[in-house]
Amino acid sequence: LPEGGWDSLETFWQVGTWSWGYMEPPLGTLSFMLLGFQLARAHMTKINWKPYTEIVKSMRANRLHRLYPQYEREIVRDFAKSDSWTDSKAGGPTSSTTPTF
């Protein structure tokens, strides 16, 4: 709360100053964290490490290949990596690659 309580906020300038002072520390911290994550991802790709999304895509591709071993491995893996994770019309998982366990 402001030093004089809510009644001390008489103008929108005072409200803006108080709300900026209240929200700036967490917003600054979150912004810095996002910047750090972006930097880490950029350096990971520079040294040829797979970022998290690529690891998930690879695991998904390997799982799909294990479900359909009768098909060519690279074709199944390429399909799994390129297929959308969600159905663009319904917003849910696609039925074409989502295995049921």
Short mmCIF file of N, CA and C in Angstrom, two decimals:
data_model
loop_
_atom_site.label_atom_id
_atom_site.label_comp_id
_atom_site.label_asym_id
_atom_site.label_seq_id
_atom_site.Cartn_x
_atom_site.Cartn_y
_atom_site.Cartn_z
N LEU A 1 0.84 -1.18 0.00
CA LEU A 1 0.00 0.00 0.00
C LEU A 1 0.88 1.25 0.00
N PRO A 2 0.38 2.33 -0.58
CA PRO A 2 1.13 3.58 -0.51
C PRO A 2 1.29 4.04 0.93
N GLU A 3 2.27 4.91 1.16
CA GLU A 3 2.57 5.35 2.52
C GLU A 3 1.37 5.99 3.22
N GLY A 4 0.62 6.81 2.53
CA GLY A 4 -0.53 7.47 3.14
C GLY A 4 -1.83 6.71 2.98
N GLY A 5 -1.77 5.49 2.51
CA GLY A 5 -2.99 4.71 2.26
C GLY A 5 -3.55 5.02 0.88
N TRP A 6 -4.65 4.40 0.55
CA TRP A 6 -5.26 4.57 -0.77
C TRP A 6 -5.75 6.01 -0.99
N ASP A 7 -6.10 6.68 0.08
CA ASP A 7 -6.62 8.05 -0.04
C ASP A 7 -5.55 9.05 -0.45
N SER A 8 -4.27 8.68 -0.29
CA SER A 8 -3.20 9.61 -0.66
C SER A 8 -2.99 9.66 -2.18
N LEU A 9 -3.57 8.71 -2.91
CA LEU A 9 -3.44 8.71 -4.37
C LEU A 9 -4.56 9.58 -4.97
N GLU A 10 -4.22 10.85 -5.19
CA GLU A 10 -5.24 11.79 -5.62
C GLU A 10 -5.31 11.98 -7.13
N THR A 11 -4.20 11.87 -7.83
CA THR A 11 -4.19 12.07 -9.28
C THR A 11 -3.77 10.78 -9.98
N PHE A 12 -4.03 10.73 -11.27
CA PHE A 12 -3.62 9.54 -12.02
C PHE A 12 -2.11 9.46 -12.13
N TRP A 13 -1.40 10.59 -11.99
CA TRP A 13 0.05 10.57 -11.99
C TRP A 13 0.57 9.83 -10.76
N GLN A 14 -0.03 10.08 -9.62
CA GLN A 14 0.37 9.40 -8.39
C GLN A 14 0.05 7.91 -8.46
N VAL A 15 -1.10 7.59 -9.03
CA VAL A 15 -1.47 6.18 -9.19
C VAL A 15 -0.48 5.49 -10.12
N GLY A 16 -0.14 6.15 -11.22
CA GLY A 16 0.82 5.58 -12.17
C GLY A 16 2.20 5.39 -11.55
N THR A 17 2.65 6.35 -10.79
CA THR A 17 3.95 6.24 -10.13
C THR A 17 3.95 5.09 -9.13
N TRP A 18 2.89 4.99 -8.32
CA TRP A 18 2.82 3.91 -7.34
C TRP A 18 2.75 2.54 -8.02
N SER A 19 1.90 2.42 -9.05
CA SER A 19 1.76 1.12 -9.70
C SER A 19 3.04 0.73 -10.44
N TRP A 20 3.77 1.70 -11.01
CA TRP A 20 5.04 1.38 -11.66
C TRP A 20 6.05 0.90 -10.62
N GLY A 21 6.11 1.57 -9.51
CA GLY A 21 7.03 1.14 -8.46
C GLY A 21 6.68 -0.23 -7.89
N TYR A 22 5.39 -0.56 -7.91
CA TYR A 22 4.94 -1.84 -7.39
C TYR A 22 5.24 -2.99 -8.37
N MET A 23 5.06 -2.74 -9.67
CA MET A 23 5.17 -3.82 -10.65
C MET A 23 6.53 -3.89 -11.34
N GLU A 24 7.34 -2.86 -11.27
CA GLU A 24 8.60 -2.85 -12.00
C GLU A 24 9.57 -3.94 -11.57
N PRO A 25 9.75 -4.22 -10.27
CA PRO A 25 10.71 -5.28 -9.90
C PRO A 25 10.35 -6.66 -10.46
N PRO A 26 9.09 -7.15 -10.32
CA PRO A 26 8.83 -8.48 -10.89
C PRO A 26 8.88 -8.49 -12.42
N LEU A 27 8.43 -7.40 -13.05
CA LEU A 27 8.49 -7.36 -14.51
C LEU A 27 9.93 -7.33 -15.00
N GLY A 28 10.77 -6.60 -14.31
CA GLY A 28 12.19 -6.56 -14.67
C GLY A 28 12.85 -7.91 -14.50
N THR A 29 12.51 -8.60 -13.41
CA THR A 29 13.08 -9.92 -13.17
C THR A 29 12.64 -10.91 -14.24
N LEU A 30 11.36 -10.92 -14.57
CA LEU A 30 10.86 -11.83 -15.60
C LEU A 30 11.46 -11.52 -16.96
N SER A 31 11.59 -10.25 -17.29
CA SER A 31 12.20 -9.86 -18.57
C SER A 31 13.64 -10.33 -18.64
N PHE A 32 14.37 -10.18 -17.54
CA PHE A 32 15.76 -10.62 -17.52
C PHE A 32 15.86 -12.14 -17.65
N MET A 33 14.95 -12.86 -17.02
CA MET A 33 14.95 -14.32 -17.15
C MET A 33 14.70 -14.74 -18.60
N LEU A 34 13.72 -14.11 -19.26
CA LEU A 34 13.45 -14.43 -20.66
C LEU A 34 14.65 -14.13 -21.54
N LEU A 35 15.30 -13.01 -21.28
CA LEU A 35 16.50 -12.67 -22.03
C LEU A 35 17.59 -13.72 -21.83
N GLY A 36 17.73 -14.19 -20.58
CA GLY A 36 18.71 -15.24 -20.31
C GLY A 36 18.39 -16.54 -21.02
N PHE A 37 17.11 -16.92 -21.05
CA PHE A 37 16.71 -18.13 -21.76
C PHE A 37 16.98 -18.01 -23.26
N GLN A 38 16.69 -16.85 -23.82
CA GLN A 38 16.95 -16.64 -25.25
C GLN A 38 18.44 -16.72 -25.55
N LEU A 39 19.25 -16.14 -24.68
CA LEU A 39 20.69 -16.20 -24.86
C LEU A 39 21.20 -17.63 -24.77
N ALA A 40 20.70 -18.38 -23.80
CA ALA A 40 21.12 -19.78 -23.64
C ALA A 40 20.73 -20.60 -24.87
N ARG A 41 19.52 -20.39 -25.37
CA ARG A 41 19.08 -21.13 -26.57
C ARG A 41 19.94 -20.77 -27.78
N ALA A 42 20.25 -19.51 -27.93
CA ALA A 42 21.09 -19.09 -29.06
C ALA A 42 22.47 -19.74 -29.00
N HIS A 43 23.04 -19.79 -27.79
CA HIS A 43 24.36 -20.41 -27.66
C HIS A 43 24.29 -21.92 -27.83
N MET A 44 23.18 -22.53 -27.41
CA MET A 44 23.03 -23.97 -27.61
C MET A 44 23.02 -24.31 -29.10
N THR A 45 22.30 -23.52 -29.88
CA THR A 45 22.25 -23.81 -31.31
C THR A 45 23.59 -23.50 -31.97
N LYS A 46 24.34 -22.55 -31.43
CA LYS A 46 25.66 -22.22 -31.98
C LYS A 46 26.65 -23.37 -31.83
N ILE A 47 26.55 -24.11 -30.72
CA ILE A 47 27.48 -25.21 -30.50
C ILE A 47 26.85 -26.57 -30.85
N ASN A 48 25.78 -26.49 -31.63
CA ASN A 48 25.11 -27.68 -32.17
C ASN A 48 24.51 -28.58 -31.09
N TRP A 49 24.03 -28.00 -30.01
CA TRP A 49 23.23 -28.72 -29.03
C TRP A 49 21.78 -28.54 -29.38
N LYS A 50 20.98 -29.56 -29.11
CA LYS A 50 19.55 -29.46 -29.40
C LYS A 50 18.84 -28.72 -28.28
N PRO A 51 18.07 -27.70 -28.62
CA PRO A 51 17.21 -27.08 -27.60
C PRO A 51 16.10 -28.05 -27.19
N TYR A 52 15.38 -27.70 -26.15
CA TYR A 52 14.35 -28.58 -25.58
C TYR A 52 13.32 -29.01 -26.63
N THR A 53 12.86 -28.07 -27.46
CA THR A 53 11.82 -28.43 -28.44
C THR A 53 12.33 -29.46 -29.44
N GLU A 54 13.59 -29.36 -29.81
CA GLU A 54 14.15 -30.34 -30.75
C GLU A 54 14.29 -31.71 -30.09
N ILE A 55 14.61 -31.74 -28.82
CA ILE A 55 14.71 -33.01 -28.10
C ILE A 55 13.33 -33.67 -28.04
N VAL A 56 12.29 -32.87 -27.77
CA VAL A 56 10.93 -33.41 -27.70
C VAL A 56 10.51 -33.93 -29.07
N LYS A 57 10.83 -33.19 -30.13
CA LYS A 57 10.49 -33.65 -31.49
C LYS A 57 11.21 -34.95 -31.82
N SER A 58 12.47 -35.08 -31.42
CA SER A 58 13.21 -36.32 -31.69
C SER A 58 12.62 -37.49 -30.93
N MET A 59 12.25 -37.27 -29.66
CA MET A 59 11.63 -38.36 -28.89
C MET A 59 10.30 -38.75 -29.50
N ARG A 60 9.54 -37.78 -29.95
CA ARG A 60 8.25 -38.05 -30.59
C ARG A 60 8.46 -38.85 -31.88
N ALA A 61 9.48 -38.48 -32.66
CA ALA A 61 9.76 -39.18 -33.91
C ALA A 61 10.20 -40.62 -33.64
N ASN A 62 11.03 -40.82 -32.65
CA ASN A 62 11.47 -42.18 -32.31
C ASN A 62 10.31 -43.03 -31.82
N ARG A 63 9.42 -42.45 -31.02
CA ARG A 63 8.26 -43.19 -30.53
C ARG A 63 7.35 -43.60 -31.69
N LEU A 64 7.14 -42.68 -32.64
CA LEU A 64 6.30 -43.00 -33.79
C LEU A 64 6.93 -44.11 -34.63
N HIS A 65 8.25 -44.07 -34.77
CA HIS A 65 8.92 -45.13 -35.53
C HIS A 65 8.77 -46.48 -34.82
N ARG A 66 8.85 -46.48 -33.48
CA ARG A 66 8.67 -47.74 -32.74
C ARG A 66 7.25 -48.28 -32.90
N LEU A 67 6.28 -47.38 -33.05
CA LEU A 67 4.89 -47.83 -33.23
C LEU A 67 4.65 -48.39 -34.63
N TYR A 68 5.42 -47.90 -35.61
CA TYR A 68 5.24 -48.35 -37.00
C TYR A 68 6.58 -48.80 -37.58
N PRO A 69 7.13 -49.90 -37.10
CA PRO A 69 8.45 -50.34 -37.58
C PRO A 69 8.43 -50.85 -39.02
N GLN A 70 7.25 -51.14 -39.57
CA GLN A 70 7.19 -51.68 -40.92
C GLN A 70 7.49 -50.61 -41.98
N TYR A 71 7.47 -49.33 -41.59
CA TYR A 71 7.73 -48.25 -42.54
C TYR A 71 9.18 -47.77 -42.42
N GLU A 72 9.63 -47.12 -43.48
CA GLU A 72 11.00 -46.60 -43.53
C GLU A 72 11.23 -45.63 -42.36
N ARG A 73 12.31 -45.85 -41.62
CA ARG A 73 12.57 -45.09 -40.39
C ARG A 73 12.66 -43.59 -40.64
N GLU A 74 13.45 -43.16 -41.60
CA GLU A 74 13.66 -41.72 -41.83
C GLU A 74 12.40 -41.02 -42.32
N ILE A 75 11.58 -41.71 -43.10
CA ILE A 75 10.34 -41.09 -43.59
C ILE A 75 9.38 -40.88 -42.42
N VAL A 76 9.26 -41.87 -41.55
CA VAL A 76 8.38 -41.74 -40.39
C VAL A 76 8.88 -40.65 -39.46
N ARG A 77 10.19 -40.60 -39.23
CA ARG A 77 10.76 -39.59 -38.35
C ARG A 77 10.57 -38.18 -38.95
N ASP A 78 10.80 -38.03 -40.24
CA ASP A 78 10.61 -36.72 -40.88
C ASP A 78 9.16 -36.27 -40.79
N PHE A 79 8.24 -37.22 -40.97
CA PHE A 79 6.82 -36.88 -40.85
C PHE A 79 6.49 -36.43 -39.43
N ALA A 80 6.99 -37.16 -38.46
CA ALA A 80 6.69 -36.82 -37.06
C ALA A 80 7.26 -35.45 -36.69
N LYS A 81 8.41 -35.11 -37.22
CA LYS A 81 9.01 -33.82 -36.90
C LYS A 81 8.31 -32.67 -37.61
N SER A 82 7.74 -32.93 -38.78
CA SER A 82 7.14 -31.84 -39.54
C SER A 82 5.64 -31.68 -39.29
N ASP A 83 4.98 -32.71 -38.75
CA ASP A 83 3.54 -32.64 -38.52
C ASP A 83 3.25 -31.70 -37.36
N SER A 84 2.13 -30.99 -37.48
CA SER A 84 1.74 -30.05 -36.44
C SER A 84 1.42 -30.78 -35.14
N TRP A 85 1.71 -30.16 -34.01
CA TRP A 85 1.44 -30.77 -32.71
C TRP A 85 -0.02 -30.65 -32.36
N THR A 86 -0.72 -29.67 -32.92
CA THR A 86 -2.13 -29.48 -32.63
C THR A 86 -2.90 -29.37 -33.93
N ASP A 87 -4.15 -29.73 -33.87
CA ASP A 87 -5.04 -29.60 -35.01
C ASP A 87 -5.43 -28.13 -35.13
N SER A 88 -5.19 -27.52 -36.28
CA SER A 88 -5.42 -26.08 -36.42
C SER A 88 -6.89 -25.72 -36.31
N LYS A 89 -7.80 -26.64 -36.62
CA LYS A 89 -9.23 -26.33 -36.57
C LYS A 89 -9.78 -26.47 -35.15
N ALA A 90 -9.44 -27.56 -34.48
CA ALA A 90 -10.03 -27.83 -33.17
C ALA A 90 -9.16 -27.36 -32.02
N GLY A 91 -7.87 -27.15 -32.26
CA GLY A 91 -6.98 -26.73 -31.20
C GLY A 91 -6.50 -27.87 -30.32
N GLY A 92 -6.83 -29.10 -30.67
CA GLY A 92 -6.41 -30.25 -29.88
C GLY A 92 -5.35 -31.04 -30.62
N PRO A 93 -4.89 -32.13 -30.02
CA PRO A 93 -3.88 -32.96 -30.67
C PRO A 93 -4.41 -33.58 -31.96
N THR A 94 -3.51 -33.76 -32.92
CA THR A 94 -3.91 -34.38 -34.17
C THR A 94 -4.07 -35.88 -33.96
N SER A 95 -5.01 -36.44 -34.68
CA SER A 95 -5.24 -37.89 -34.54
C SER A 95 -4.26 -38.67 -35.41
N SER A 96 -3.57 -38.00 -36.35
CA SER A 96 -2.70 -38.73 -37.26
C SER A 96 -1.44 -39.23 -36.60
N THR A 97 -0.88 -38.50 -35.63
CA THR A 97 0.38 -38.92 -35.03
C THR A 97 0.31 -39.12 -33.54
N THR A 98 -0.81 -38.87 -32.94
CA THR A 98 -0.88 -39.02 -31.50
C THR A 98 -1.19 -40.48 -31.16
N PRO A 99 -0.18 -41.18 -30.64
CA PRO A 99 -0.45 -42.58 -30.29
C PRO A 99 -1.27 -42.67 -29.02
N THR A 100 -2.07 -43.69 -28.95
CA THR A 100 -2.85 -43.92 -27.73
C THR A 100 -2.18 -45.05 -26.97
N PHE A 101 -1.90 -44.82 -25.72
CA PHE A 101 -1.21 -45.83 -24.91
C PHE A 101 -2.15 -46.46 -23.94
#
